PDB file of C-alpha atoms in Angstrom:
ATOM      1  CA  UNK A 307      79.311  75.215 100.671  1.00  0.00           C
ATOM      2  CA  UNK A 308      82.058  76.919  98.652  1.00  0.00           C
ATOM      3  CA  UNK A 309      84.980  75.471 100.586  1.00  0.00           C
ATOM      4  CA  UNK A 310      88.557  75.780  99.374  1.00  0.00           C
ATOM      5  CA  UNK A 311      91.353  73.723 100.875  1.00  0.00           C
ATOM      6  CA  UNK A 312      95.117  73.980 100.593  1.00  0.00           C
ATOM      7  CA  UNK A 313      97.832  71.455 101.254  1.00  0.00           C
ATOM      8  CA  UNK A 314     100.199  71.553 102.989  1.00  0.00           C
ATOM      9  CA  UNK A 315      99.345  74.169 105.610  1.00  0.00           C
ATOM     10  CA  UNK A 316     103.005  74.571 106.525  1.00  0.00           C
ATOM     11  CA  UNK A 317     106.187  73.479 104.795  1.00  0.00           C
ATOM     12  CA  UNK A 318     109.860  73.967 105.505  1.00  0.00           C
ATOM     13  CA  UNK A 319     112.324  73.251 102.718  1.00  0.00           C
ATOM     14  CA  UNK A 320     115.973  73.748 102.017  1.00  0.00           C
ATOM     15  CA  UNK A 321     117.266  76.369  99.646  1.00  0.00           C
ATOM     16  CA  UNK A 322     117.444  75.080  96.079  1.00  0.00           C
ATOM     17  CA  UNK A 323     114.648  72.546  96.385  1.00  0.00           C
ATOM     18  CA  UNK A 324     111.140  72.740  94.914  1.00  0.00           C
ATOM     19  CA  UNK A 325     107.845  72.783  96.776  1.00  0.00           C
ATOM     20  CA  UNK A 326     104.362  72.039  95.462  1.00  0.00           C
ATOM     21  CA  UNK A 327     101.250  73.572  97.006  1.00  0.00           C
ATOM     22  CA  UNK A 328      97.787  72.260  96.162  1.00  0.00           C
ATOM     23  CA  UNK A 329      94.565  74.244  96.075  1.00  0.00           C
ATOM     24  CA  UNK A 330      91.271  72.388  95.860  1.00  0.00           C
ATOM     25  CA  UNK A 331      87.665  73.465  95.589  1.00  0.00           C
ATOM     26  CA  UNK A 332      85.852  70.850  97.647  1.00  0.00           C
ATOM     27  CA  UNK A 333      82.193  71.314  96.785  1.00  0.00           C
ATOM     28  CA  UNK A 334      82.132  73.301  93.579  1.00  0.00           C
ATOM     29  CA  UNK A 335      83.848  73.540  90.231  1.00  0.00           C
ATOM     30  CA  UNK A 336      86.285  76.377  89.738  1.00  0.00           C
ATOM     31  CA  UNK A 337      87.295  77.216  86.178  1.00  0.00           C
ATOM     32  CA  UNK A 338      89.380  80.051  87.571  1.00  0.00           C
ATOM     33  CA  UNK A 339      91.633  80.022  90.605  1.00  0.00           C
ATOM     34  CA  UNK A 340      93.967  82.718  91.849  1.00  0.00           C
ATOM     35  CA  UNK A 341      97.267  82.624  93.710  1.00  0.00           C
ATOM     36  CA  UNK A 342      98.228  85.353  96.162  1.00  0.00           C
ATOM     37  CA  UNK A 343     101.255  85.956  98.305  1.00  0.00           C
ATOM     38  CA  UNK A 344     101.212  87.653 101.693  1.00  0.00           C
ATOM     39  CA  UNK A 345     104.227  88.776 103.700  1.00  0.00           C
ATOM     40  CA  UNK A 346     103.913  89.155 107.497  1.00  0.00           C
ATOM     41  CA  UNK A 347     101.656  92.061 108.428  1.00  0.00           C
ATOM     42  CA  UNK A 348     101.300  92.993 104.783  1.00  0.00           C
ATOM     43  CA  UNK A 349      98.583  92.864 102.175  1.00  0.00           C
ATOM     44  CA  UNK A 350      97.823  90.146  99.668  1.00  0.00           C
ATOM     45  CA  UNK A 351      99.511  90.443  96.297  1.00  0.00           C
ATOM     46  CA  UNK A 352      98.043  88.711  93.258  1.00  0.00           C
ATOM     47  CA  UNK A 353     100.648  86.468  91.651  1.00  0.00           C
ATOM     48  CA  UNK A 354      98.714  84.779  88.877  1.00  0.00           C
ATOM     49  CA  UNK A 355      95.342  83.757  87.538  1.00  0.00           C
ATOM     50  CA  UNK A 356      94.977  80.052  86.873  1.00  0.00           C
ATOM     51  CA  UNK A 357      92.493  78.927  84.231  1.00  0.00           C
ATOM     52  CA  UNK A 358      91.481  75.301  83.873  1.00  0.00           C
ATOM     53  CA  UNK A 359      92.990  73.759  80.774  1.00  0.00           C
ATOM     54  CA  UNK A 360      95.084  76.738  79.750  1.00  0.00           C
ATOM     55  CA  UNK A 361      98.212  78.579  80.744  1.00  0.00           C
ATOM     56  CA  UNK A 362      98.215  80.769  83.796  1.00  0.00           C
ATOM     57  CA  UNK A 363      98.320  84.536  83.501  1.00  0.00           C
ATOM     58  CA  UNK A 364     101.071  86.021  85.643  1.00  0.00           C
ATOM     59  CA  UNK A 365     101.152  89.491  87.150  1.00  0.00           C
ATOM     60  CA  UNK A 366     103.955  91.833  86.271  1.00  0.00           C
ATOM     61  CA  UNK A 367     107.114  91.019  88.171  1.00  0.00           C
ATOM     62  CA  UNK A 368     106.190  87.401  88.937  1.00  0.00           C
ATOM     63  CA  UNK A 369     108.582  84.910  87.373  1.00  0.00           C
ATOM     64  CA  UNK A 370     106.588  82.238  85.558  1.00  0.00           C
ATOM     65  CA  UNK A 371     109.546  79.845  85.475  1.00  0.00           C
ATOM     66  CA  UNK A 372     109.959  80.109  89.214  1.00  0.00           C
ATOM     67  CA  UNK A 373     106.300  79.855  90.174  1.00  0.00           C
ATOM     68  CA  UNK A 374     104.836  77.076  88.039  1.00  0.00           C
ATOM     69  CA  UNK A 375     101.061  76.884  88.020  1.00  0.00           C
ATOM     70  CA  UNK A 376      99.013  73.977  86.760  1.00  0.00           C
ATOM     71  CA  UNK A 377      95.215  73.857  86.682  1.00  0.00           C
ATOM     72  CA  UNK A 378      94.527  70.426  85.221  1.00  0.00           C
ATOM     73  CA  UNK A 379      91.033  69.910  86.583  1.00  0.00           C
ATOM     74  CA  UNK A 380      88.030  71.968  87.637  1.00  0.00           C
ATOM     75  CA  UNK A 381      88.800  71.363  91.304  1.00  0.00           C
ATOM     76  CA  UNK A 382      92.588  71.483  91.549  1.00  0.00           C
ATOM     77  CA  UNK A 383      95.300  74.042  90.916  1.00  0.00           C
ATOM     78  CA  UNK A 384      98.907  73.606  91.972  1.00  0.00           C
ATOM     79  CA  UNK A 385     101.671  76.122  92.581  1.00  0.00           C
ATOM     80  CA  UNK A 386     105.236  74.852  92.456  1.00  0.00           C
ATOM     81  CA  UNK A 387     107.970  77.075  93.821  1.00  0.00           C
ATOM     82  CA  UNK A 388     111.093  75.950  91.988  1.00  0.00           C
ATOM     83  CA  UNK A 389     114.643  76.347  93.262  1.00  0.00           C
ATOM     84  CA  UNK A 390     113.320  78.007  96.399  1.00  0.00           C
ATOM     85  CA  UNK A 391     115.355  80.661  98.191  1.00  0.00           C
ATOM     86  CA  UNK A 392     114.883  82.259 101.631  1.00  0.00           C
ATOM     87  CA  UNK A 393     113.267  85.327 100.025  1.00  0.00           C
ATOM     88  CA  UNK A 394     110.491  83.041  98.735  1.00  0.00           C
ATOM     89  CA  UNK A 395     109.432  82.423 102.334  1.00  0.00           C
ATOM     90  CA  UNK A 396     105.900  83.738 102.599  1.00  0.00           C
ATOM     91  CA  UNK A 397     102.229  82.906 103.133  1.00  0.00           C
ATOM     92  CA  UNK A 398     100.726  81.645  99.877  1.00  0.00           C
ATOM     93  CA  UNK A 399      96.932  81.765  99.582  1.00  0.00           C
ATOM     94  CA  UNK A 400      94.755  80.556  96.753  1.00  0.00           C
ATOM     95  CA  UNK A 401      91.192  81.502  95.944  1.00  0.00           C
ATOM     96  CA  UNK A 402      88.561  80.126  93.623  1.00  0.00           C
ATOM     97  CA  UNK A 403      85.453  81.429  91.923  1.00  0.00           C
ATOM     98  CA  UNK A 404      82.286  79.374  91.822  1.00  0.00           C
ATOM     99  CA  UNK A 405      80.730  79.730  88.410  1.00  0.00           C
ATOM    100  CA  UNK A 406      77.974  77.312  89.297  1.00  0.00           C
ATOM    101  CA  UNK A 407      76.171  79.671  91.625  1.00  0.00           C
ATOM    102  CA  UNK A 408      73.803  82.126  90.020  1.00  0.00           C
ATOM    103  CA  UNK A 409      74.771  85.664  90.849  1.00  0.00           C
ATOM    104  CA  UNK A 410      78.005  84.713  92.584  1.00  0.00           C
ATOM    105  CA  UNK A 411      80.261  85.090  89.579  1.00  0.00           C
ATOM    106  CA  UNK A 412      82.314  87.715  91.333  1.00  0.00           C
ATOM    107  CA  UNK A 413      82.886  86.269  94.783  1.00  0.00           C
ATOM    108  CA  UNK A 414      86.201  84.587  95.524  1.00  0.00           C
ATOM    109  CA  UNK A 415      86.551  81.946  98.227  1.00  0.00           C
ATOM    110  CA  UNK A 416      89.942  81.748  99.875  1.00  0.00           C
ATOM    111  CA  UNK A 417      91.898  78.725 100.988  1.00  0.00           C
ATOM    112  CA  UNK A 418      93.487  78.622 104.461  1.00  0.00           C
ATOM    113  CA  UNK A 419      96.934  79.426 103.115  1.00  0.00           C
ATOM    114  CA  UNK A 420     100.311  77.685 103.116  1.00  0.00           C
ATOM    115  CA  UNK A 421     103.184  78.984 105.221  1.00  0.00           C
ATOM    116  CA  UNK A 422     106.419  78.358 103.301  1.00  0.00           C
ATOM    117  CA  UNK A 423     109.759  78.683 105.055  1.00  0.00           C
ATOM    118  CA  UNK A 424     112.938  78.249 103.046  1.00  0.00           C
ATOM    119  CA  UNK A 425     116.079  77.648 105.092  1.00  0.00           C
TER     120      UNK A 425
ATOM    121  CA  UNK B1413      97.076  98.353  86.435  1.00  0.00           C
ATOM    122  CA  UNK B1414      94.760  98.971  89.337  1.00  0.00           C
ATOM    123  CA  UNK B1415      96.018 100.688  92.488  1.00  0.00           C
ATOM    124  CA  UNK B1416      94.022 100.630  95.712  1.00  0.00           C
ATOM    125  CA  UNK B1417      94.806 102.953  98.603  1.00  0.00           C
ATOM    126  CA  UNK B1418      93.371 102.255 102.062  1.00  0.00           C
ATOM    127  CA  UNK B1419      93.185 104.469 105.170  1.00  0.00           C
ATOM    128  CA  UNK B1420      93.772 104.433 108.029  1.00  0.00           C
ATOM    129  CA  UNK B1421      96.372 101.735 108.582  1.00  0.00           C
ATOM    130  CA  UNK B1422      95.337 101.439 112.230  1.00  0.00           C
ATOM    131  CA  UNK B1423      92.002 102.378 113.788  1.00  0.00           C
ATOM    132  CA  UNK B1424      91.185 102.165 117.479  1.00  0.00           C
ATOM    133  CA  UNK B1425      87.590 102.720 118.604  1.00  0.00           C
ATOM    134  CA  UNK B1426      85.649 102.230 121.813  1.00  0.00           C
ATOM    135  CA  UNK B1427      83.345  99.244 121.946  1.00  0.00           C
ATOM    136  CA  UNK B1428      79.907 100.308 120.762  1.00  0.00           C
ATOM    137  CA  UNK B1429      81.198 103.155 118.601  1.00  0.00           C
ATOM    138  CA  UNK B1430      81.313 103.145 114.810  1.00  0.00           C
ATOM    139  CA  UNK B1431      84.340 102.495 112.621  1.00  0.00           C
ATOM    140  CA  UNK B1432      84.881 103.769 109.094  1.00  0.00           C
ATOM    141  CA  UNK B1433      87.584 102.588 106.708  1.00  0.00           C
ATOM    142  CA  UNK B1434      88.119 104.290 103.359  1.00  0.00           C
ATOM    143  CA  UNK B1435      89.584 103.136 100.078  1.00  0.00           C
ATOM    144  CA  UNK B1436      90.248 104.735  96.722  1.00  0.00           C
ATOM    145  CA  UNK B1437      90.941 103.006  93.423  1.00  0.00           C
ATOM    146  CA  UNK B1438      92.538 104.148  90.215  1.00  0.00           C
ATOM    147  CA  UNK B1439      90.982 102.068  87.429  1.00  0.00           C
ATOM    148  CA  UNK B1440      87.612 103.501  86.465  1.00  0.00           C
ATOM    149  CA  UNK B1441      86.758 100.189  84.775  1.00  0.00           C
ATOM    150  CA  UNK B1442      86.842  98.272  88.092  1.00  0.00           C
ATOM    151  CA  UNK B1443      83.339  97.163  88.965  1.00  0.00           C
ATOM    152  CA  UNK B1444      83.564  94.850  91.948  1.00  0.00           C
ATOM    153  CA  UNK B1445      84.629  95.956  95.435  1.00  0.00           C
ATOM    154  CA  UNK B1446      84.760  93.386  98.242  1.00  0.00           C
ATOM    155  CA  UNK B1447      85.821  93.829 101.848  1.00  0.00           C
ATOM    156  CA  UNK B1448      87.641  91.071 103.701  1.00  0.00           C
ATOM    157  CA  UNK B1449      88.307  90.474 107.386  1.00  0.00           C
ATOM    158  CA  UNK B1450      91.444  88.570 108.258  1.00  0.00           C
ATOM    159  CA  UNK B1451      92.418  87.322 111.685  1.00  0.00           C
ATOM    160  CA  UNK B1452      96.035  86.487 112.445  1.00  0.00           C
ATOM    161  CA  UNK B1453      97.191  83.409 110.532  1.00  0.00           C
ATOM    162  CA  UNK B1454      93.772  82.812 109.015  1.00  0.00           C
ATOM    163  CA  UNK B1455      92.297  83.125 105.554  1.00  0.00           C
ATOM    164  CA  UNK B1456      90.536  86.339 104.452  1.00  0.00           C
ATOM    165  CA  UNK B1457      86.796  86.150 104.985  1.00  0.00           C
ATOM    166  CA  UNK B1458      84.428  88.112 102.768  1.00  0.00           C
ATOM    167  CA  UNK B1459      82.233  90.328 104.935  1.00  0.00           C
ATOM    168  CA  UNK B1460      80.486  92.439 102.319  1.00  0.00           C
ATOM    169  CA  UNK B1461      80.878  93.407  98.686  1.00  0.00           C
ATOM    170  CA  UNK B1462      79.404  95.920  96.290  1.00  0.00           C
ATOM    171  CA  UNK B1463      79.179  96.145  92.536  1.00  0.00           C
ATOM    172  CA  UNK B1464      79.481  99.319  90.539  1.00  0.00           C
ATOM    173  CA  UNK B1465      75.780  99.479  89.697  1.00  0.00           C
ATOM    174  CA  UNK B1466      74.920 100.017  93.370  1.00  0.00           C
ATOM    175  CA  UNK B1467      75.765 102.971  95.606  1.00  0.00           C
ATOM    176  CA  UNK B1468      75.235 101.408  98.998  1.00  0.00           C
ATOM    177  CA  UNK B1469      74.747  98.002 100.553  1.00  0.00           C
ATOM    178  CA  UNK B1470      74.005  97.039 104.131  1.00  0.00           C
ATOM    179  CA  UNK B1471      74.144  93.811 106.076  1.00  0.00           C
ATOM    180  CA  UNK B1472      73.192  94.197 109.736  1.00  0.00           C
ATOM    181  CA  UNK B1473      75.988  96.224 111.395  1.00  0.00           C
ATOM    182  CA  UNK B1474      78.096  96.434 108.257  1.00  0.00           C
ATOM    183  CA  UNK B1475      77.584  98.753 105.303  1.00  0.00           C
ATOM    184  CA  UNK B1476      79.575  99.719 102.248  1.00  0.00           C
ATOM    185  CA  UNK B1477      79.191 102.843 100.148  1.00  0.00           C
ATOM    186  CA  UNK B1478      80.576 103.426  96.675  1.00  0.00           C
ATOM    187  CA  UNK B1479      81.180 106.703  94.869  1.00  0.00           C
ATOM    188  CA  UNK B1480      82.081 105.828  91.286  1.00  0.00           C
ATOM    189  CA  UNK B1481      82.690 109.409  90.249  1.00  0.00           C
ATOM    190  CA  UNK B1482      85.250 109.956  92.983  1.00  0.00           C
ATOM    191  CA  UNK B1483      86.469 106.347  92.768  1.00  0.00           C
ATOM    192  CA  UNK B1484      86.238 105.675  96.446  1.00  0.00           C
ATOM    193  CA  UNK B1485      84.373 103.240  98.661  1.00  0.00           C
ATOM    194  CA  UNK B1486      84.043 102.921 102.398  1.00  0.00           C
ATOM    195  CA  UNK B1487      83.285 100.295 105.011  1.00  0.00           C
ATOM    196  CA  UNK B1488      81.107 101.272 107.966  1.00  0.00           C
ATOM    197  CA  UNK B1489      80.803  99.110 111.058  1.00  0.00           C
ATOM    198  CA  UNK B1490      78.305 100.232 113.683  1.00  0.00           C
ATOM    199  CA  UNK B1491      77.976  99.146 117.323  1.00  0.00           C
ATOM    200  CA  UNK B1492      81.439  97.644 117.258  1.00  0.00           C
ATOM    201  CA  UNK B1493      82.154  94.574 119.354  1.00  0.00           C
ATOM    202  CA  UNK B1494      85.431  93.015 120.583  1.00  0.00           C
ATOM    203  CA  UNK B1495      85.141  90.260 117.974  1.00  0.00           C
ATOM    204  CA  UNK B1496      85.315  92.914 115.246  1.00  0.00           C
ATOM    205  CA  UNK B1497      89.015  93.351 116.063  1.00  0.00           C
ATOM    206  CA  UNK B1498      90.986  92.139 113.022  1.00  0.00           C
ATOM    207  CA  UNK B1499      92.697  93.393 109.881  1.00  0.00           C
ATOM    208  CA  UNK B1500      90.309  94.572 107.186  1.00  0.00           C
ATOM    209  CA  UNK B1501      91.223  94.707 103.514  1.00  0.00           C
ATOM    210  CA  UNK B1502      89.397  96.425 100.701  1.00  0.00           C
ATOM    211  CA  UNK B1503      89.890  95.215  97.145  1.00  0.00           C
ATOM    212  CA  UNK B1504      88.896  95.984  93.582  1.00  0.00           C
ATOM    213  CA  UNK B1505      88.646  93.958  90.422  1.00  0.00           C
ATOM    214  CA  UNK B1506      87.128  93.824  86.973  1.00  0.00           C
ATOM    215  CA  UNK B1507      85.685  90.299  86.618  1.00  0.00           C
ATOM    216  CA  UNK B1508      85.400  89.240  83.034  1.00  0.00           C
ATOM    217  CA  UNK B1509      87.135  92.391  81.911  1.00  0.00           C
ATOM    218  CA  UNK B1510      90.694  91.145  81.898  1.00  0.00           C
ATOM    219  CA  UNK B1511      91.394  91.858  85.557  1.00  0.00           C
ATOM    220  CA  UNK B1512      89.648  89.071  87.398  1.00  0.00           C
ATOM    221  CA  UNK B1513      92.109  88.921  90.245  1.00  0.00           C
ATOM    222  CA  UNK B1514      91.729  91.177  93.259  1.00  0.00           C
ATOM    223  CA  UNK B1515      93.941  94.183  93.917  1.00  0.00           C
ATOM    224  CA  UNK B1516      94.029  94.695  97.664  1.00  0.00           C
ATOM    225  CA  UNK B1517      94.540  97.764  99.786  1.00  0.00           C
ATOM    226  CA  UNK B1518      97.256  97.603 102.424  1.00  0.00           C
ATOM    227  CA  UNK B1519      94.863  96.795 105.216  1.00  0.00           C
ATOM    228  CA  UNK B1520      93.492  98.447 108.341  1.00  0.00           C
ATOM    229  CA  UNK B1521      94.150  97.017 111.765  1.00  0.00           C
ATOM    230  CA  UNK B1522      90.919  97.634 113.670  1.00  0.00           C
ATOM    231  CA  UNK B1523      91.219  97.560 117.442  1.00  0.00           C
ATOM    232  CA  UNK B1524      88.084  97.586 119.558  1.00  0.00           C
ATOM    233  CA  UNK B1525      88.802  98.958 123.022  1.00  0.00           C
ATOM    234  CA  UNK B1526      86.595  97.436 125.760  1.00  0.00           C
TER     235      UNK B1526
END
């Protein structure tokens, strides 16, 4: 149980275009999902916290108009990178918390990540 | 905000020996400290976690200790095996306290020498 999927796993897009990444909790409901970014051989950086039915909370330095987050259902959050540029190329990973499991309020389950390359 | 420091950045140990990775955090209100193992190109996998009301937790060859006063926590892996080779990240958060997301350390590349 507690499986999180992401789609696509890899995407290449041209500079100036937009890309949407989906994060799904497959066997549990996730009122909160998180989006992280990871550069090669670097750590994960929290970008934003996505709450079902409300606006996302962005970390300092993350442009909300560039990284649009929508969490319209208890099993799906999307991250849209708008007007992508080469510096947006990165590994984007989502995670979700399973509120349905007693005692597991804290644990986050990670998706497999999406490798974005902007040319 | 929270700041998590992790040392060492690279750790090489002989197979069968123990490995210790240390982290410090800055926000005294943080109360959840997970450790993740990440293999190249894969998602982080939770290997053990500890909450601030506990000083130590063990799961087979893996243990974590927490010193709230000093604001540091450590990962201990005993009887290391080749499959333990990976990058390990510590993290801290304050679930339900306005900082639900994880702040990660910079990672430790653990190399198990055969």
